[in-house]
Structures are given as structure tokens and as C-alpha cells.
PDB file of C-alpha atoms in Angstrom:
ATOM      1  CA  UNK M 861       0.337  -0.092   0.300  1.00  0.00           C
ATOM      2  CA  UNK M 862       1.308   3.823  -1.016  1.00  0.00           C
ATOM      3  CA  UNK M 863       2.189   5.899   2.302  1.00  0.00           C
ATOM      4  CA  UNK M 864      -0.437   8.530   2.372  1.00  0.00           C
ATOM      5  CA  UNK M 865       1.013  12.172   1.193  1.00  0.00           C
ATOM      6  CA  UNK M 866      -0.112  15.348   2.882  1.00  0.00           C
ATOM      7  CA  UNK M 867      -1.254  18.760   1.717  1.00  0.00           C
ATOM      8  CA  UNK M 868       1.084  20.019   2.407  1.00  0.00           C
ATOM      9  CA  UNK M 869       3.345  17.627   0.119  1.00  0.00           C
ATOM     10  CA  UNK M 870       0.597  17.963  -2.572  1.00  0.00           C
ATOM     11  CA  UNK M 871       1.241  21.457  -2.269  1.00  0.00           C
ATOM     12  CA  UNK M 872       5.821  21.041  -2.767  1.00  0.00           C
ATOM     13  CA  UNK M 873       4.479  17.798  -5.761  1.00  0.00           C
ATOM     14  CA  UNK M 874       2.415  20.289  -8.082  1.00  0.00           C
ATOM     15  CA  UNK M 875       3.862  23.569  -7.503  1.00  0.00           C
ATOM     16  CA  UNK M 876       0.978  25.079  -6.042  1.00  0.00           C
ATOM     17  CA  UNK M 877       2.391  27.379  -2.813  1.00  0.00           C
ATOM     18  CA  UNK M 878       0.774  30.395  -4.452  1.00  0.00           C
ATOM     19  CA  UNK M 879      -2.172  29.818  -6.311  1.00  0.00           C
ATOM     20  CA  UNK M 880      -4.923  30.428  -4.955  1.00  0.00           C
ATOM     21  CA  UNK M 881      -6.865  26.658  -4.110  1.00  0.00           C
ATOM     22  CA  UNK M 882     -10.626  25.303  -3.798  1.00  0.00           C
ATOM     23  CA  UNK M 883     -10.002  22.411  -0.895  1.00  0.00           C
ATOM     24  CA  UNK M 884     -12.580  20.038  -0.276  1.00  0.00           C
ATOM     25  CA  UNK M 885     -12.105  17.820   1.830  1.00  0.00           C
ATOM     26  CA  UNK M 886     -14.767  14.367   2.362  1.00  0.00           C
ATOM     27  CA  UNK M 887     -12.749  11.770   5.018  1.00  0.00           C
ATOM     28  CA  UNK M 888     -15.421  10.615   6.629  1.00  0.00           C
ATOM     29  CA  UNK M 889     -14.679  11.999   9.431  1.00  0.00           C
ATOM     30  CA  UNK M 890     -10.797  12.168   9.443  1.00  0.00           C
ATOM     31  CA  UNK M 891     -11.896  15.594   8.820  1.00  0.00           C
ATOM     32  CA  UNK M 892     -11.441  17.346  12.656  1.00  0.00           C
ATOM     33  CA  UNK M 893      -7.727  15.408  13.354  1.00  0.00           C
ATOM     34  CA  UNK M 894      -6.859  17.052   9.749  1.00  0.00           C
ATOM     35  CA  UNK M 895      -7.484  20.054  10.118  1.00  0.00           C
ATOM     36  CA  UNK M 896      -6.020  20.272  13.745  1.00  0.00           C
ATOM     37  CA  UNK M 897      -3.016  19.545  12.779  1.00  0.00           C
ATOM     38  CA  UNK M 898      -2.696  21.206   9.550  1.00  0.00           C
ATOM     39  CA  UNK M 899      -1.266  24.182   9.849  1.00  0.00           C
ATOM     40  CA  UNK M 900      -3.009  27.332  10.045  1.00  0.00           C
ATOM     41  CA  UNK M 901      -0.174  28.626   6.908  1.00  0.00           C
ATOM     42  CA  UNK M 902      -1.029  26.091   4.165  1.00  0.00           C
ATOM     43  CA  UNK M 903      -4.629  27.008   4.611  1.00  0.00           C
ATOM     44  CA  UNK M 904      -3.998  30.677   3.697  1.00  0.00           C
ATOM     45  CA  UNK M 905      -4.356  30.107  -0.365  1.00  0.00           C
ATOM     46  CA  UNK M 906      -7.070  28.031  -0.079  1.00  0.00           C
ATOM     47  CA  UNK M 907     -10.093  30.407  -1.512  1.00  0.00           C
ATOM     48  CA  UNK M 908     -12.839  28.018  -0.854  1.00  0.00           C
ATOM     49  CA  UNK M 909     -13.091  25.458   1.456  1.00  0.00           C
ATOM     50  CA  UNK M 910     -15.840  22.593   1.614  1.00  0.00           C
ATOM     51  CA  UNK M 911     -15.731  20.335   4.894  1.00  0.00           C
ATOM     52  CA  UNK M 912     -18.274  17.533   5.400  1.00  0.00           C
ATOM     53  CA  UNK M 913     -18.569  16.966   8.253  1.00  0.00           C
ATOM     54  CA  UNK M 914     -18.604  14.284  10.810  1.00  0.00           C
ATOM     55  CA  UNK M 915     -18.386  12.198  14.110  1.00  0.00           C
ATOM     56  CA  UNK M 916     -20.723  15.388  15.823  1.00  0.00           C
ATOM     57  CA  UNK M 917     -21.899  12.061  18.031  1.00  0.00           C
ATOM     58  CA  UNK M 918     -18.415  12.613  19.253  1.00  0.00           C
ATOM     59  CA  UNK M 919     -18.950  15.680  21.167  1.00  0.00           C
ATOM     60  CA  UNK M 920     -18.415  14.941  24.685  1.00  0.00           C
ATOM     61  CA  UNK M 921     -14.600  15.519  23.224  1.00  0.00           C
ATOM     62  CA  UNK M 922     -15.463  19.232  21.802  1.00  0.00           C
ATOM     63  CA  UNK M 923     -12.113  20.986  22.311  1.00  0.00           C
ATOM     64  CA  UNK M 924     -11.243  19.945  18.423  1.00  0.00           C
ATOM     65  CA  UNK M 925     -14.289  20.672  17.389  1.00  0.00           C
ATOM     66  CA  UNK M 926     -13.501  24.471  19.226  1.00  0.00           C
ATOM     67  CA  UNK M 927      -9.680  24.360  18.299  1.00  0.00           C
ATOM     68  CA  UNK M 928     -10.891  22.941  14.140  1.00  0.00           C
ATOM     69  CA  UNK M 929     -13.817  25.887  13.951  1.00  0.00           C
ATOM     70  CA  UNK M 930     -11.327  28.682  15.499  1.00  0.00           C
ATOM     71  CA  UNK M 931      -8.625  28.001  13.336  1.00  0.00           C
ATOM     72  CA  UNK M 932     -11.268  27.263  10.427  1.00  0.00           C
ATOM     73  CA  UNK M 933     -13.076  31.126  11.003  1.00  0.00           C
ATOM     74  CA  UNK M 934     -10.007  32.927  11.633  1.00  0.00           C
ATOM     75  CA  UNK M 935      -9.539  32.292   7.883  1.00  0.00           C
ATOM     76  CA  UNK M 936     -13.043  31.738   6.522  1.00  0.00           C
ATOM     77  CA  UNK M 937     -16.340  32.818   6.432  1.00  0.00           C
ATOM     78  CA  UNK M 938     -19.764  30.642   5.900  1.00  0.00           C
ATOM     79  CA  UNK M 939     -20.837  31.064   3.112  1.00  0.00           C
ATOM     80  CA  UNK M 940     -23.075  28.148   2.338  1.00  0.00           C
ATOM     81  CA  UNK M 941     -24.243  24.627   5.216  1.00  0.00           C
ATOM     82  CA  UNK M 942     -26.197  22.284   4.537  1.00  0.00           C
ATOM     83  CA  UNK M 943     -27.387  19.112   6.862  1.00  0.00           C
ATOM     84  CA  UNK M 944     -27.364  15.422   4.758  1.00  0.00           C
ATOM     85  CA  UNK M 945     -29.745  14.075   5.508  1.00  0.00           C
ATOM     86  CA  UNK M 946     -28.014  10.365   5.539  1.00  0.00           C
ATOM     87  CA  UNK M 947     -27.498   9.425   8.651  1.00  0.00           C
ATOM     88  CA  UNK M 948     -29.549  10.116  12.019  1.00  0.00           C
ATOM     89  CA  UNK M 949     -30.577  13.556  13.485  1.00  0.00           C
ATOM     90  CA  UNK M 950     -28.728  13.727  16.913  1.00  0.00           C
ATOM     91  CA  UNK M 951     -30.196  16.024  20.370  1.00  0.00           C
ATOM     92  CA  UNK M 952     -27.589  19.032  21.100  1.00  0.00           C
ATOM     93  CA  UNK M 953     -28.576  20.972  23.917  1.00  0.00           C
ATOM     94  CA  UNK M 954     -32.050  19.916  22.914  1.00  0.00           C
ATOM     95  CA  UNK M 955     -31.562  20.948  19.540  1.00  0.00           C
ATOM     96  CA  UNK M 956     -31.675  18.043  16.978  1.00  0.00           C
ATOM     97  CA  UNK M 957     -28.449  18.566  14.642  1.00  0.00           C
ATOM     98  CA  UNK M 958     -26.951  16.572  11.881  1.00  0.00           C
ATOM     99  CA  UNK M 959     -25.016  14.267  12.743  1.00  0.00           C
ATOM    100  CA  UNK M 960     -22.978  15.067   8.945  1.00  0.00           C
ATOM    101  CA  UNK M 961     -23.151  18.952   7.911  1.00  0.00           C
ATOM    102  CA  UNK M 962     -21.295  19.345   4.759  1.00  0.00           C
ATOM    103  CA  UNK M 963     -19.925  23.893   4.943  1.00  0.00           C
ATOM    104  CA  UNK M 964     -18.843  25.651   2.515  1.00  0.00           C
ATOM    105  CA  UNK M 965     -16.729  28.961   3.080  1.00  0.00           C
ATOM    106  CA  UNK M 966     -15.426  31.789   1.771  1.00  0.00           C
ATOM    107  CA  UNK M 967     -11.395  32.614   2.657  1.00  0.00           C
ATOM    108  CA  UNK M 968     -11.475  36.832   4.487  1.00  0.00           C
ATOM    109  CA  UNK M 969      -9.350  37.714   2.202  1.00  0.00           C
ATOM    110  CA  UNK M 970     -12.295  37.946  -0.432  1.00  0.00           C
ATOM    111  CA  UNK M 971     -14.544  38.888   1.349  1.00  0.00           C
ATOM    112  CA  UNK M 972     -14.906  43.312   0.948  1.00  0.00           C
ATOM    113  CA  UNK M 973     -17.675  42.853   3.166  1.00  0.00           C
ATOM    114  CA  UNK M 974     -20.374  40.824   5.315  1.00  0.00           C
ATOM    115  CA  UNK M 975     -23.917  40.548   6.280  1.00  0.00           C
ATOM    116  CA  UNK M 976     -25.891  37.457   7.387  1.00  0.00           C
ATOM    117  CA  UNK M 977     -28.913  36.818   5.430  1.00  0.00           C
ATOM    118  CA  UNK M 978     -31.735  35.817   6.981  1.00  0.00           C
ATOM    119  CA  UNK M 979     -33.291  32.887   4.312  1.00  0.00           C
ATOM    120  CA  UNK M 980     -34.860  30.120   5.225  1.00  0.00           C
ATOM    121  CA  UNK M 981     -32.279  27.737   5.158  1.00  0.00           C
ATOM    122  CA  UNK M 982     -34.227  24.749   3.559  1.00  0.00           C
ATOM    123  CA  UNK M 983     -36.192  26.849   0.868  1.00  0.00           C
ATOM    124  CA  UNK M 984     -32.662  27.470  -0.184  1.00  0.00           C
ATOM    125  CA  UNK M 985     -30.493  24.102  -0.790  1.00  0.00           C
ATOM    126  CA  UNK M 986     -33.541  21.279  -1.082  1.00  0.00           C
ATOM    127  CA  UNK M 987     -30.140  19.087  -1.764  1.00  0.00           C
ATOM    128  CA  UNK M 988     -31.660  15.338  -0.525  1.00  0.00           C
ATOM    129  CA  UNK M 989     -28.257  13.067  -0.111  1.00  0.00           C
ATOM    130  CA  UNK M 990     -30.215   9.820   0.701  1.00  0.00           C
ATOM    131  CA  UNK M 991     -33.128   9.106  -1.134  1.00  0.00           C
ATOM    132  CA  UNK M 992     -36.161   8.534   0.026  1.00  0.00           C
ATOM    133  CA  UNK M 993     -35.790  10.495   3.141  1.00  0.00           C
ATOM    134  CA  UNK M 994     -36.538  14.174   3.789  1.00  0.00           C
ATOM    135  CA  UNK M 995     -34.482  16.890   4.192  1.00  0.00           C
ATOM    136  CA  UNK M 996     -32.836  18.388   6.985  1.00  0.00           C
ATOM    137  CA  UNK M 997     -34.636  21.917   7.947  1.00  0.00           C
ATOM    138  CA  UNK M 998     -31.986  23.802   9.835  1.00  0.00           C
ATOM    139  CA  UNK M 999     -34.383  27.444  10.035  1.00  0.00           C
ATOM    140  CA  UNK M1000     -33.414  27.398  13.253  1.00  0.00           C
ATOM    141  CA  UNK M1001     -29.952  27.616  12.861  1.00  0.00           C
ATOM    142  CA  UNK M1002     -31.399  31.404  12.080  1.00  0.00           C
ATOM    143  CA  UNK M1003     -33.119  32.225  15.229  1.00  0.00           C
ATOM    144  CA  UNK M1004     -29.831  31.179  17.950  1.00  0.00           C
TER     145      UNK M1004
END
């Protein structure tokens, strides 16, 4: 089996160190450790970051969630959130929460100004990942 390669090595091997990149991370739960250990400087060339976050049932290890989200939020702003209906909802502080969410981030260097749009999340995102299950309504997030 070939050894696993790192994001840093991919950047160097492909001479992408100074390019604006789109990075998609969908690695079935390993994203937390990868992002936790990734040097923040490597993310500065990423213009768009798309992450499918798994493992919210492990919320008892909240420190890794906080570290990773703080690292991402230092560089990026949330552009889009989608609750993936491939697994059951979790109850977190008496609120239902998808066990898998897909988040698209934009690098803050590409944003001139920010404003929160109060649009219904389910109206703008009707994609159902796993047929025939219903999609998840995340509109209550707007009132939090």
C-alpha cells in the first residue's frame, strides 16, 4: 500500500504553493484530526474550503471541535451550510442537529464586506443526499 500523502506535500509536488485553491475535504470523520494538525499558514492560499463534517456524536470531545472551528473561522467565513440526511439527527442541548453537515467557506481575503442573510435554509438548499429520506430543515439555526 502506498503511504498517505499530506496536503503540504501535494502543494509542493504540484507547485501550487502560490496558487488560489479550492480544497474539498470529505474523509469520513478524519477531517477533524487533519484540520486540527494542519498548519494554519497552509490554509491561507485556499480561496474556497468545502468540508463535510462527520462525527458530531462524539461531542464529548468538544475541544477538538472548538480548535478546528476556531482555526477555520480565523481565515474563512461560512458561505453555505447543508445538513446531510445520510444519518440520524442528534440531540445537542435539546436541539436536533445533523450528524453530518456540509459547509462551504470563503477565504476572508476575498470578502469586501459581510452581512447575515436571513433566508430560510431549507428553501435555498433542497438537495436530498439519501433518497427516500427527507432533507433536514435547519431554519431554527437562524434564530439562535
